[in-house]
Amino acid sequence: AQTVTQSQPEMSVQEAETVTLSCTYDTSESDYYLFWYKQPPSRQMILVIRQEAYKQQNATENRFSVNFQKAAKSFSLKISDSQLGDAAMYFCAYRSRYSGAGSYQLTFGKGTKLSVIP
Amino acid sequence: DADVTQTPRNRITKTGKRIMLECSQTKGHDRMYWYRQDPGLGLRLIYYSFDVKDINKGEISDGYSVSRQAQAKFSLSLESAIPNQTALYFCATSEGSGTSGRFVSETQYFGPGTRLLVL
């Protein structure tokens, strides 16, 4: 079974600064997807960024980028030029790319609460 | 308009009551999911459905049942609610693999969540 670990329960960043959220995972599979979801106080789960394990290039979405280290099973999220609206819980999630029983399940970490200081 | 909607957004009920949470989507996706979120535990999968005739249990299905009334509608029922079912419930959808064969190439999109309190 896959596991996802987020070792930082809480983090804070000054507005306009850069912050990196950590995520590690454990799997025996070679092909999979990794995601970062954002959950603001509104409770909505919002997809931030997605990475396919077979792609060596790190995914980027505007101010959000990842550092994907497949051998180390590490998937960190970097937020540049932090804004007040970035304050939220951030969840790292894993999903197998192969079809089969259980493969459709997203396995989530426990989340990191990010505060943005004005 | 939201692509994935959930009703109700908040619900308080009593132990032993039957309750239904509903999910509708306009994304045209085949696959739908129900997750539960507890503080400190992240989200866990309750049930998922690939189409109207295909429903599967997830990690924590005990005490829950589901109904896929149509491609766009997926309901979660608690037949006899108990206090430890107090949680935030999310519906999610995904497009499906289409002709991708054994590979599943999709992202799950979540509804706004339903906060349920069982007294």
JSON list of C-alpha atoms in Angstrom, two decimals:
[
{"chain": "A", "resi": 1, "resn": "ALA", "atom": "CA", "xyz": [0.00, 0.00, 0.00]},
{"chain": "A", "resi": 2, "resn": "GLN", "atom": "CA", "xyz": [1.10, 3.51, -0.69]},
{"chain": "A", "resi": 3, "resn": "THR", "atom": "CA", "xyz": [1.65, 6.07, 2.03]},
{"chain": "A", "resi": 4, "resn": "VAL", "atom": "CA", "xyz": [2.09, 9.82, 1.83]},
{"chain": "A", "resi": 5, "resn": "THR", "atom": "CA", "xyz": [3.83, 11.80, 4.54]},
{"chain": "A", "resi": 6, "resn": "GLN", "atom": "CA", "xyz": [3.78, 15.53, 5.12]},
{"chain": "A", "resi": 7, "resn": "SER", "atom": "CA", "xyz": [6.16, 16.21, 7.96]},
{"chain": "A", "resi": 8, "resn": "GLN", "atom": "CA", "xyz": [5.29, 19.88, 8.48]},
{"chain": "A", "resi": 9, "resn": "PRO", "atom": "CA", "xyz": [1.89, 20.29, 10.18]},
{"chain": "A", "resi": 10, "resn": "GLU", "atom": "CA", "xyz": [2.16, 24.08, 10.01]},
{"chain": "A", "resi": 11, "resn": "MET", "atom": "CA", "xyz": [4.27, 26.63, 8.19]},
{"chain": "A", "resi": 12, "resn": "SER", "atom": "CA", "xyz": [4.27, 30.38, 7.77]},
{"chain": "A", "resi": 13, "resn": "VAL", "atom": "CA", "xyz": [5.66, 32.74, 5.17]},
{"chain": "A", "resi": 14, "resn": "GLN", "atom": "CA", "xyz": [5.90, 36.47, 4.75]},
{"chain": "A", "resi": 15, "resn": "GLU", "atom": "CA", "xyz": [3.85, 37.94, 1.96]},
{"chain": "A", "resi": 16, "resn": "ALA", "atom": "CA", "xyz": [5.86, 38.11, -1.29]},
{"chain": "A", "resi": 17, "resn": "GLU", "atom": "CA", "xyz": [8.40, 35.57, -0.02]},
{"chain": "A", "resi": 18, "resn": "THR", "atom": "CA", "xyz": [8.91, 31.98, -1.12]},
{"chain": "A", "resi": 19, "resn": "VAL", "atom": "CA", "xyz": [7.97, 28.88, 0.84]},
{"chain": "A", "resi": 20, "resn": "THR", "atom": "CA", "xyz": [8.49, 25.17, 0.23]},
{"chain": "A", "resi": 21, "resn": "LEU", "atom": "CA", "xyz": [6.16, 22.47, 1.53]},
{"chain": "A", "resi": 22, "resn": "SER", "atom": "CA", "xyz": [7.55, 18.96, 1.85]},
{"chain": "A", "resi": 23, "resn": "CYS", "atom": "CA", "xyz": [6.01, 15.63, 0.88]},
{"chain": "A", "resi": 24, "resn": "THR", "atom": "CA", "xyz": [7.44, 12.15, 0.77]},
{"chain": "A", "resi": 25, "resn": "TYR", "atom": "CA", "xyz": [5.73, 8.97, -0.33]},
{"chain": "A", "resi": 26, "resn": "ASP", "atom": "CA", "xyz": [6.29, 5.27, -0.33]},
{"chain": "A", "resi": 27, "resn": "THR", "atom": "CA", "xyz": [5.36, 3.02, -3.24]},
{"chain": "A", "resi": 28, "resn": "SER", "atom": "CA", "xyz": [6.60, -0.02, -5.09]},
{"chain": "A", "resi": 29, "resn": "GLU", "atom": "CA", "xyz": [5.13, 1.17, -8.37]},
{"chain": "A", "resi": 30, "resn": "SER", "atom": "CA", "xyz": [7.12, 2.85, -11.09]},
{"chain": "A", "resi": 31, "resn": "ASP", "atom": "CA", "xyz": [4.36, 4.86, -12.72]},
{"chain": "A", "resi": 32, "resn": "TYR", "atom": "CA", "xyz": [2.00, 7.10, -10.83]},
{"chain": "A", "resi": 33, "resn": "TYR", "atom": "CA", "xyz": [0.65, 10.61, -10.39]},
{"chain": "A", "resi": 34, "resn": "LEU", "atom": "CA", "xyz": [1.35, 13.07, -7.62]},
{"chain": "A", "resi": 35, "resn": "PHE", "atom": "CA", "xyz": [-0.83, 16.03, -6.77]},
{"chain": "A", "resi": 36, "resn": "TRP", "atom": "CA", "xyz": [-0.93, 19.05, -4.54]},
{"chain": "A", "resi": 37, "resn": "TYR", "atom": "CA", "xyz": [-4.39, 20.18, -3.46]},
{"chain": "A", "resi": 38, "resn": "LYS", "atom": "CA", "xyz": [-5.20, 23.40, -1.63]},
{"chain": "A", "resi": 39, "resn": "GLN", "atom": "CA", "xyz": [-8.02, 23.64, 0.90]},
{"chain": "A", "resi": 40, "resn": "PRO", "atom": "CA", "xyz": [-8.81, 27.23, 1.95]},
{"chain": "A", "resi": 41, "resn": "PRO", "atom": "CA", "xyz": [-11.19, 28.02, 4.82]},
{"chain": "A", "resi": 42, "resn": "SER", "atom": "CA", "xyz": [-14.06, 27.65, 2.38]},
{"chain": "A", "resi": 43, "resn": "ARG", "atom": "CA", "xyz": [-13.32, 23.87, 2.53]},
{"chain": "A", "resi": 44, "resn": "GLN", "atom": "CA", "xyz": [-13.13, 23.49, -1.23]},
{"chain": "A", "resi": 45, "resn": "MET", "atom": "CA", "xyz": [-10.42, 21.10, -2.42]},
{"chain": "A", "resi": 46, "resn": "ILE", "atom": "CA", "xyz": [-8.65, 22.85, -5.27]},
{"chain": "A", "resi": 47, "resn": "LEU", "atom": "CA", "xyz": [-6.10, 21.19, -7.52]},
{"chain": "A", "resi": 48, "resn": "VAL", "atom": "CA", "xyz": [-2.88, 23.19, -7.48]},
{"chain": "A", "resi": 49, "resn": "ILE", "atom": "CA", "xyz": [-0.51, 21.11, -9.55]},
{"chain": "A", "resi": 50, "resn": "ARG", "atom": "CA", "xyz": [-0.02, 17.60, -10.91]},
{"chain": "A", "resi": 51, "resn": "GLN", "atom": "CA", "xyz": [3.09, 15.60, -11.77]},
{"chain": "A", "resi": 52, "resn": "GLU", "atom": "CA", "xyz": [3.36, 12.41, -13.80]},
{"chain": "A", "resi": 53, "resn": "ALA", "atom": "CA", "xyz": [6.11, 10.17, -12.47]},
{"chain": "A", "resi": 54, "resn": "TYR", "atom": "CA", "xyz": [7.35, 9.26, -15.95]},
{"chain": "A", "resi": 55, "resn": "LYS", "atom": "CA", "xyz": [8.09, 12.90, -16.70]},
{"chain": "A", "resi": 56, "resn": "GLN", "atom": "CA", "xyz": [11.47, 14.13, -15.54]},
{"chain": "A", "resi": 57, "resn": "GLN", "atom": "CA", "xyz": [10.56, 17.77, -15.95]},
{"chain": "A", "resi": 58, "resn": "ASN", "atom": "CA", "xyz": [9.11, 19.37, -12.85]},
{"chain": "A", "resi": 59, "resn": "ALA", "atom": "CA", "xyz": [5.57, 20.69, -13.23]},
{"chain": "A", "resi": 60, "resn": "THR", "atom": "CA", "xyz": [4.93, 24.43, -12.98]},
{"chain": "A", "resi": 61, "resn": "GLU", "atom": "CA", "xyz": [1.72, 26.42, -12.70]},
{"chain": "A", "resi": 62, "resn": "ASN", "atom": "CA", "xyz": [2.31, 30.15, -12.47]},
{"chain": "A", "resi": 63, "resn": "ARG", "atom": "CA", "xyz": [3.73, 30.81, -8.96]},
{"chain": "A", "resi": 64, "resn": "PHE", "atom": "CA", "xyz": [3.56, 27.13, -8.01]},
{"chain": "A", "resi": 65, "resn": "SER", "atom": "CA", "xyz": [6.24, 24.63, -8.90]},
{"chain": "A", "resi": 66, "resn": "VAL", "atom": "CA", "xyz": [7.34, 21.24, -7.68]},
{"chain": "A", "resi": 67, "resn": "ASN", "atom": "CA", "xyz": [10.65, 19.57, -7.03]},
{"chain": "A", "resi": 68, "resn": "PHE", "atom": "CA", "xyz": [10.07, 15.94, -7.93]},
{"chain": "A", "resi": 69, "resn": "GLN", "atom": "CA", "xyz": [12.84, 13.57, -6.87]},
{"chain": "A", "resi": 70, "resn": "LYS", "atom": "CA", "xyz": [11.68, 10.11, -7.95]},
{"chain": "A", "resi": 71, "resn": "ALA", "atom": "CA", "xyz": [14.58, 8.15, -6.50]},
{"chain": "A", "resi": 72, "resn": "ALA", "atom": "CA", "xyz": [14.16, 9.85, -3.15]},
{"chain": "A", "resi": 73, "resn": "LYS", "atom": "CA", "xyz": [10.35, 9.62, -3.40]},
{"chain": "A", "resi": 74, "resn": "SER", "atom": "CA", "xyz": [10.08, 13.28, -2.62]},
{"chain": "A", "resi": 75, "resn": "PHE", "atom": "CA", "xyz": [7.59, 15.79, -4.03]},
{"chain": "A", "resi": 76, "resn": "SER", "atom": "CA", "xyz": [7.87, 19.29, -2.60]},
{"chain": "A", "resi": 77, "resn": "LEU", "atom": "CA", "xyz": [5.76, 22.31, -3.52]},
{"chain": "A", "resi": 78, "resn": "LYS", "atom": "CA", "xyz": [7.32, 25.73, -3.91]},
{"chain": "A", "resi": 79, "resn": "ILE", "atom": "CA", "xyz": [5.14, 28.80, -3.73]},
{"chain": "A", "resi": 80, "resn": "SER", "atom": "CA", "xyz": [6.82, 31.95, -5.02]},
{"chain": "A", "resi": 81, "resn": "ASP", "atom": "CA", "xyz": [5.73, 35.54, -4.30]},
{"chain": "A", "resi": 82, "resn": "SER", "atom": "CA", "xyz": [3.33, 34.31, -1.62]},
{"chain": "A", "resi": 83, "resn": "GLN", "atom": "CA", "xyz": [-0.02, 36.07, -1.45]},
{"chain": "A", "resi": 84, "resn": "LEU", "atom": "CA", "xyz": [-2.58, 36.33, 1.33]},
{"chain": "A", "resi": 85, "resn": "GLY", "atom": "CA", "xyz": [-4.90, 34.13, -0.70]},
{"chain": "A", "resi": 86, "resn": "ASP", "atom": "CA", "xyz": [-2.38, 31.30, -0.54]},
{"chain": "A", "resi": 87, "resn": "ALA", "atom": "CA", "xyz": [-3.18, 30.76, 3.13]},
{"chain": "A", "resi": 88, "resn": "ALA", "atom": "CA", "xyz": [-4.77, 27.31, 3.32]},
{"chain": "A", "resi": 89, "resn": "MET", "atom": "CA", "xyz": [-4.23, 23.66, 4.11]},
{"chain": "A", "resi": 90, "resn": "TYR", "atom": "CA", "xyz": [-2.14, 21.97, 1.46]},
{"chain": "A", "resi": 91, "resn": "PHE", "atom": "CA", "xyz": [-2.45, 18.26, 0.81]},
{"chain": "A", "resi": 92, "resn": "CYS", "atom": "CA", "xyz": [-0.08, 16.06, -1.10]},
{"chain": "A", "resi": 93, "resn": "ALA", "atom": "CA", "xyz": [-1.72, 13.07, -2.80]},
{"chain": "A", "resi": 94, "resn": "TYR", "atom": "CA", "xyz": [-0.63, 9.95, -4.68]},
{"chain": "A", "resi": 95, "resn": "ARG", "atom": "CA", "xyz": [-2.43, 7.92, -7.25]},
{"chain": "A", "resi": 96, "resn": "SER", "atom": "CA", "xyz": [-1.40, 4.88, -9.23]},
{"chain": "A", "resi": 97, "resn": "ARG", "atom": "CA", "xyz": [-1.38, 5.20, -13.00]},
{"chain": "A", "resi": 98, "resn": "TYR", "atom": "CA", "xyz": [-2.25, 1.56, -13.56]},
{"chain": "A", "resi": 99, "resn": "SER", "atom": "CA", "xyz": [-5.82, 0.29, -13.68]},
{"chain": "A", "resi": 100, "resn": "GLY", "atom": "CA", "xyz": [-6.84, -2.36, -11.19]},
{"chain": "A", "resi": 101, "resn": "ALA", "atom": "CA", "xyz": [-8.38, -2.72, -7.77]},
{"chain": "A", "resi": 102, "resn": "GLY", "atom": "CA", "xyz": [-7.64, 0.23, -5.55]},
{"chain": "A", "resi": 103, "resn": "SER", "atom": "CA", "xyz": [-5.77, 2.14, -8.20]},
{"chain": "A", "resi": 104, "resn": "TYR", "atom": "CA", "xyz": [-8.39, 4.83, -8.43]},
{"chain": "A", "resi": 105, "resn": "GLN", "atom": "CA", "xyz": [-7.95, 5.87, -4.87]},
{"chain": "A", "resi": 106, "resn": "LEU", "atom": "CA", "xyz": [-6.16, 9.08, -4.07]},
{"chain": "A", "resi": 107, "resn": "THR", "atom": "CA", "xyz": [-3.94, 8.56, -1.04]},
{"chain": "A", "resi": 108, "resn": "PHE", "atom": "CA", "xyz": [-3.58, 11.80, 0.87]},
{"chain": "A", "resi": 109, "resn": "GLY", "atom": "CA", "xyz": [-1.06, 13.09, 3.35]},
{"chain": "A", "resi": 110, "resn": "LYS", "atom": "CA", "xyz": [-2.32, 14.71, 6.55]},
{"chain": "A", "resi": 111, "resn": "GLY", "atom": "CA", "xyz": [-1.80, 18.21, 5.26]},
{"chain": "A", "resi": 112, "resn": "THR", "atom": "CA", "xyz": [0.28, 21.30, 6.00]},
{"chain": "A", "resi": 113, "resn": "LYS", "atom": "CA", "xyz": [-1.39, 24.46, 7.23]},
{"chain": "A", "resi": 114, "resn": "LEU", "atom": "CA", "xyz": [0.18, 27.49, 5.56]},
{"chain": "A", "resi": 115, "resn": "SER", "atom": "CA", "xyz": [-0.19, 30.94, 7.06]},
{"chain": "A", "resi": 116, "resn": "VAL", "atom": "CA", "xyz": [0.77, 34.05, 5.11]},
{"chain": "A", "resi": 117, "resn": "ILE", "atom": "CA", "xyz": [1.95, 37.01, 7.20]},
{"chain": "A", "resi": 118, "resn": "PRO", "atom": "CA", "xyz": [1.18, 40.46, 5.76]},
{"chain": "B", "resi": 1, "resn": "ASP", "atom": "CA", "xyz": [-21.84, 27.74, -11.96]},
{"chain": "B", "resi": 2, "resn": "ALA", "atom": "CA", "xyz": [-19.96, 25.09, -10.00]},
{"chain": "B", "resi": 3, "resn": "ASP", "atom": "CA", "xyz": [-19.05, 21.91, -11.90]},
{"chain": "B", "resi": 4, "resn": "VAL", "atom": "CA", "xyz": [-19.52, 19.65, -8.86]},
{"chain": "B", "resi": 5, "resn": "THR", "atom": "CA", "xyz": [-22.21, 20.49, -6.33]},
{"chain": "B", "resi": 6, "resn": "GLN", "atom": "CA", "xyz": [-23.08, 18.87, -3.03]},
{"chain": "B", "resi": 7, "resn": "THR", "atom": "CA", "xyz": [-26.23, 19.14, -0.96]},
{"chain": "B", "resi": 8, "resn": "PRO", "atom": "CA", "xyz": [-26.64, 19.89, 1.83]},
{"chain": "B", "resi": 9, "resn": "ARG", "atom": "CA", "xyz": [-23.54, 21.93, 2.69]},
{"chain": "B", "resi": 10, "resn": "ASN", "atom": "CA", "xyz": [-24.10, 21.42, 6.40]},
{"chain": "B", "resi": 11, "resn": "ARG", "atom": "CA", "xyz": [-26.21, 18.92, 8.28]},
{"chain": "B", "resi": 12, "resn": "ILE", "atom": "CA", "xyz": [-26.88, 18.07, 11.90]},
{"chain": "B", "resi": 13, "resn": "THR", "atom": "CA", "xyz": [-28.58, 14.79, 12.67]},
{"chain": "B", "resi": 14, "resn": "LYS", "atom": "CA", "xyz": [-29.11, 12.42, 15.55]},
{"chain": "B", "resi": 15, "resn": "THR", "atom": "CA", "xyz": [-27.73, 8.97, 16.21]},
{"chain": "B", "resi": 16, "resn": "GLY", "atom": "CA", "xyz": [-29.74, 6.28, 14.44]},
{"chain": "B", "resi": 17, "resn": "LYS", "atom": "CA", "xyz": [-31.20, 8.55, 11.77]},
{"chain": "B", "resi": 18, "resn": "ARG", "atom": "CA", "xyz": [-30.90, 7.79, 8.08]},
{"chain": "B", "resi": 19, "resn": "ILE", "atom": "CA", "xyz": [-29.30, 10.55, 6.07]},
{"chain": "B", "resi": 20, "resn": "MET", "atom": "CA", "xyz": [-28.48, 11.05, 2.41]},
{"chain": "B", "resi": 21, "resn": "LEU", "atom": "CA", "xyz": [-25.83, 13.32, 0.95]},
{"chain": "B", "resi": 22, "resn": "GLU", "atom": "CA", "xyz": [-26.16, 14.18, -2.72]},
{"chain": "B", "resi": 23, "resn": "CYS", "atom": "CA", "xyz": [-23.65, 15.03, -5.40]},
{"chain": "B", "resi": 24, "resn": "SER", "atom": "CA", "xyz": [-24.28, 16.35, -8.90]},
{"chain": "B", "resi": 25, "resn": "GLN", "atom": "CA", "xyz": [-21.81, 17.23, -11.64]},
{"chain": "B", "resi": 26, "resn": "THR", "atom": "CA", "xyz": [-21.96, 19.03, -14.95]},
{"chain": "B", "resi": 27, "resn": "LYS", "atom": "CA", "xyz": [-18.46, 18.07, -16.05]},
{"chain": "B", "resi": 28, "resn": "GLY", "atom": "CA", "xyz": [-19.69, 15.08, -18.04]},
{"chain": "B", "resi": 29, "resn": "HIS", "atom": "CA", "xyz": [-17.31, 12.79, -16.18]},
{"chain": "B", "resi": 30, "resn": "ASP", "atom": "CA", "xyz": [-17.94, 9.06, -15.93]},
{"chain": "B", "resi": 31, "resn": "ARG", "atom": "CA", "xyz": [-16.30, 8.45, -12.58]},
{"chain": "B", "resi": 32, "resn": "MET", "atom": "CA", "xyz": [-17.49, 9.69, -9.24]},
{"chain": "B", "resi": 33, "resn": "TYR", "atom": "CA", "xyz": [-16.15, 9.26, -5.72]},
{"chain": "B", "resi": 34, "resn": "TRP", "atom": "CA", "xyz": [-17.08, 9.85, -2.12]},
{"chain": "B", "resi": 35, "resn": "TYR", "atom": "CA", "xyz": [-14.39, 10.77, 0.40]},
{"chain": "B", "resi": 36, "resn": "ARG", "atom": "CA", "xyz": [-14.44, 11.48, 4.08]},
{"chain": "B", "resi": 37, "resn": "GLN", "atom": "CA", "xyz": [-12.13, 14.00, 5.78]},
{"chain": "B", "resi": 38, "resn": "ASP", "atom": "CA", "xyz": [-11.36, 13.80, 9.48]},
{"chain": "B", "resi": 39, "resn": "PRO", "atom": "CA", "xyz": [-9.05, 16.24, 11.28]},
{"chain": "B", "resi": 40, "resn": "GLY", "atom": "CA", "xyz": [-5.45, 15.08, 11.09]},
{"chain": "B", "resi": 41, "resn": "LEU", "atom": "CA", "xyz": [-6.25, 12.14, 8.81]},
{"chain": "B", "resi": 42, "resn": "GLY", "atom": "CA", "xyz": [-6.52, 13.67, 5.36]},
{"chain": "B", "resi": 43, "resn": "LEU", "atom": "CA", "xyz": [-9.15, 12.28, 2.98]},
{"chain": "B", "resi": 44, "resn": "ARG", "atom": "CA", "xyz": [-10.14, 8.63, 2.77]},
{"chain": "B", "resi": 45, "resn": "LEU", "atom": "CA", "xyz": [-12.16, 6.94, 0.03]},
{"chain": "B", "resi": 46, "resn": "ILE", "atom": "CA", "xyz": [-15.59, 5.55, 0.93]},
{"chain": "B", "resi": 47, "resn": "TYR", "atom": "CA", "xyz": [-17.02, 4.43, -2.44]},
{"chain": "B", "resi": 48, "resn": "TYR", "atom": "CA", "xyz": [-16.37, 5.03, -6.11]},
{"chain": "B", "resi": 49, "resn": "SER", "atom": "CA", "xyz": [-18.34, 4.46, -9.29]},
{"chain": "B", "resi": 50, "resn": "PHE", "atom": "CA", "xyz": [-17.09, 4.12, -12.85]},
{"chain": "B", "resi": 51, "resn": "ASP", "atom": "CA", "xyz": [-20.55, 4.36, -14.37]},
{"chain": "B", "resi": 52, "resn": "VAL", "atom": "CA", "xyz": [-24.18, 3.85, -13.41]},
{"chain": "B", "resi": 53, "resn": "LYS", "atom": "CA", "xyz": [-23.81, 0.07, -13.18]},
{"chain": "B", "resi": 54, "resn": "ASP", "atom": "CA", "xyz": [-20.37, -0.08, -11.63]},
{"chain": "B", "resi": 55, "resn": "ILE", "atom": "CA", "xyz": [-19.99, 0.71, -7.92]},
{"chain": "B", "resi": 56, "resn": "ASN", "atom": "CA", "xyz": [-17.03, -0.25, -5.77]},
{"chain": "B", "resi": 57, "resn": "LYS", "atom": "CA", "xyz": [-16.13, -0.09, -2.12]},
{"chain": "B", "resi": 58, "resn": "GLY", "atom": "CA", "xyz": [-13.27, 2.07, -1.01]},
{"chain": "B", "resi": 59, "resn": "GLU", "atom": "CA", "xyz": [-11.07, 2.04, 2.04]},
{"chain": "B", "resi": 60, "resn": "ILE", "atom": "CA", "xyz": [-13.80, 2.78, 4.62]},
{"chain": "B", "resi": 61, "resn": "SER", "atom": "CA", "xyz": [-17.18, 1.67, 3.25]},
{"chain": "B", "resi": 62, "resn": "ASP", "atom": "CA", "xyz": [-18.63, 0.11, 6.42]},
{"chain": "B", "resi": 63, "resn": "GLY", "atom": "CA", "xyz": [-21.73, 1.98, 7.59]},
{"chain": "B", "resi": 64, "resn": "TYR", "atom": "CA", "xyz": [-22.25, 3.66, 4.21]},
{"chain": "B", "resi": 65, "resn": "SER", "atom": "CA", "xyz": [-24.09, 2.88, 1.00]},
{"chain": "B", "resi": 66, "resn": "VAL", "atom": "CA", "xyz": [-24.26, 4.67, -2.34]},
{"chain": "B", "resi": 67, "resn": "SER", "atom": "CA", "xyz": [-26.52, 5.05, -5.32]},
{"chain": "B", "resi": 68, "resn": "ARG", "atom": "CA", "xyz": [-25.57, 6.17, -8.82]},
{"chain": "B", "resi": 69, "resn": "GLN", "atom": "CA", "xyz": [-28.88, 7.43, -10.14]},
{"chain": "B", "resi": 70, "resn": "ALA", "atom": "CA", "xyz": [-27.47, 8.79, -13.37]},
{"chain": "B", "resi": 71, "resn": "GLN", "atom": "CA", "xyz": [-24.12, 9.65, -14.86]},
{"chain": "B", "resi": 72, "resn": "ALA", "atom": "CA", "xyz": [-24.32, 13.05, -13.20]},
{"chain": "B", "resi": 73, "resn": "LYS", "atom": "CA", "xyz": [-25.63, 12.02, -9.77]},
{"chain": "B", "resi": 74, "resn": "PHE", "atom": "CA", "xyz": [-24.03, 10.01, -6.98]},
{"chain": "B", "resi": 75, "resn": "SER", "atom": "CA", "xyz": [-25.58, 9.82, -3.51]},
{"chain": "B", "resi": 76, "resn": "LEU", "atom": "CA", "xyz": [-24.07, 8.68, -0.23]},
{"chain": "B", "resi": 77, "resn": "SER", "atom": "CA", "xyz": [-26.31, 7.27, 2.51]},
{"chain": "B", "resi": 78, "resn": "LEU", "atom": "CA", "xyz": [-25.74, 6.65, 6.17]},
{"chain": "B", "resi": 79, "resn": "GLU", "atom": "CA", "xyz": [-28.37, 4.07, 7.04]},
{"chain": "B", "resi": 80, "resn": "SER", "atom": "CA", "xyz": [-28.09, 4.58, 10.79]},
{"chain": "B", "resi": 81, "resn": "ALA", "atom": "CA", "xyz": [-25.84, 7.49, 11.63]},
{"chain": "B", "resi": 82, "resn": "ILE", "atom": "CA", "xyz": [-23.41, 7.26, 14.53]},
{"chain": "B", "resi": 83, "resn": "PRO", "atom": "CA", "xyz": [-21.30, 10.00, 16.16]},
{"chain": "B", "resi": 84, "resn": "ASN", "atom": "CA", "xyz": [-18.00, 8.78, 14.72]},
{"chain": "B", "resi": 85, "resn": "GLN", "atom": "CA", "xyz": [-19.39, 9.49, 11.26]},
{"chain": "B", "resi": 86, "resn": "THR", "atom": "CA", "xyz": [-19.14, 13.16, 12.09]},
{"chain": "B", "resi": 87, "resn": "ALA", "atom": "CA", "xyz": [-16.82, 14.46, 9.39]},
{"chain": "B", "resi": 88, "resn": "LEU", "atom": "CA", "xyz": [-16.47, 16.51, 6.23]},
{"chain": "B", "resi": 89, "resn": "TYR", "atom": "CA", "xyz": [-17.64, 14.59, 3.17]},
{"chain": "B", "resi": 90, "resn": "PHE", "atom": "CA", "xyz": [-16.42, 15.28, -0.34]},
{"chain": "B", "resi": 91, "resn": "CYS", "atom": "CA", "xyz": [-17.68, 14.15, -3.69]},
{"chain": "B", "resi": 92, "resn": "ALA", "atom": "CA", "xyz": [-15.20, 14.06, -6.57]},
{"chain": "B", "resi": 93, "resn": "THR", "atom": "CA", "xyz": [-15.33, 13.32, -10.29]},
{"chain": "B", "resi": 94, "resn": "SER", "atom": "CA", "xyz": [-12.86, 12.28, -12.94]},
{"chain": "B", "resi": 95, "resn": "GLU", "atom": "CA", "xyz": [-13.03, 11.79, -16.66]},
{"chain": "B", "resi": 96, "resn": "GLY", "atom": "CA", "xyz": [-11.86, 8.21, -16.97]},
{"chain": "B", "resi": 97, "resn": "SER", "atom": "CA", "xyz": [-9.21, 6.59, -19.08]},
{"chain": "B", "resi": 98, "resn": "GLY", "atom": "CA", "xyz": [-11.18, 6.41, -22.32]},
{"chain": "B", "resi": 99, "resn": "THR", "atom": "CA", "xyz": [-9.00, 4.56, -24.80]},
{"chain": "B", "resi": 100, "resn": "SER", "atom": "CA", "xyz": [-5.92, 4.73, -22.61]},
{"chain": "B", "resi": 101, "resn": "GLY", "atom": "CA", "xyz": [-6.02, 1.03, -21.98]},
{"chain": "B", "resi": 102, "resn": "ARG", "atom": "CA", "xyz": [-4.59, -0.03, -18.68]},
{"chain": "B", "resi": 103, "resn": "PHE", "atom": "CA", "xyz": [-3.38, 3.42, -17.83]},
{"chain": "B", "resi": 104, "resn": "VAL", "atom": "CA", "xyz": [-5.60, 5.74, -15.92]},
{"chain": "B", "resi": 105, "resn": "SER", "atom": "CA", "xyz": [-5.00, 9.28, -17.02]},
{"chain": "B", "resi": 106, "resn": "GLU", "atom": "CA", "xyz": [-7.26, 11.50, -14.99]},
{"chain": "B", "resi": 107, "resn": "THR", "atom": "CA", "xyz": [-7.42, 14.09, -12.29]},
{"chain": "B", "resi": 108, "resn": "GLN", "atom": "CA", "xyz": [-10.09, 14.16, -9.62]},
{"chain": "B", "resi": 109, "resn": "TYR", "atom": "CA", "xyz": [-12.08, 17.35, -9.13]},
{"chain": "B", "resi": 110, "resn": "PHE", "atom": "CA", "xyz": [-13.81, 17.93, -5.82]},
{"chain": "B", "resi": 111, "resn": "GLY", "atom": "CA", "xyz": [-17.12, 19.41, -4.77]},
{"chain": "B", "resi": 112, "resn": "PRO", "atom": "CA", "xyz": [-17.39, 21.98, -1.97]},
{"chain": "B", "resi": 113, "resn": "GLY", "atom": "CA", "xyz": [-17.95, 19.40, 0.78]},
{"chain": "B", "resi": 114, "resn": "THR", "atom": "CA", "xyz": [-20.72, 18.62, 3.25]},
{"chain": "B", "resi": 115, "resn": "ARG", "atom": "CA", "xyz": [-20.08, 19.07, 6.94]},
{"chain": "B", "resi": 116, "resn": "LEU", "atom": "CA", "xyz": [-22.01, 16.44, 8.89]},
{"chain": "B", "resi": 117, "resn": "LEU", "atom": "CA", "xyz": [-22.49, 16.41, 12.65]},
{"chain": "B", "resi": 118, "resn": "VAL", "atom": "CA", "xyz": [-24.03, 13.36, 14.28]},
{"chain": "B", "resi": 119, "resn": "LEU", "atom": "CA", "xyz": [-25.22, 13.98, 17.82]}
]
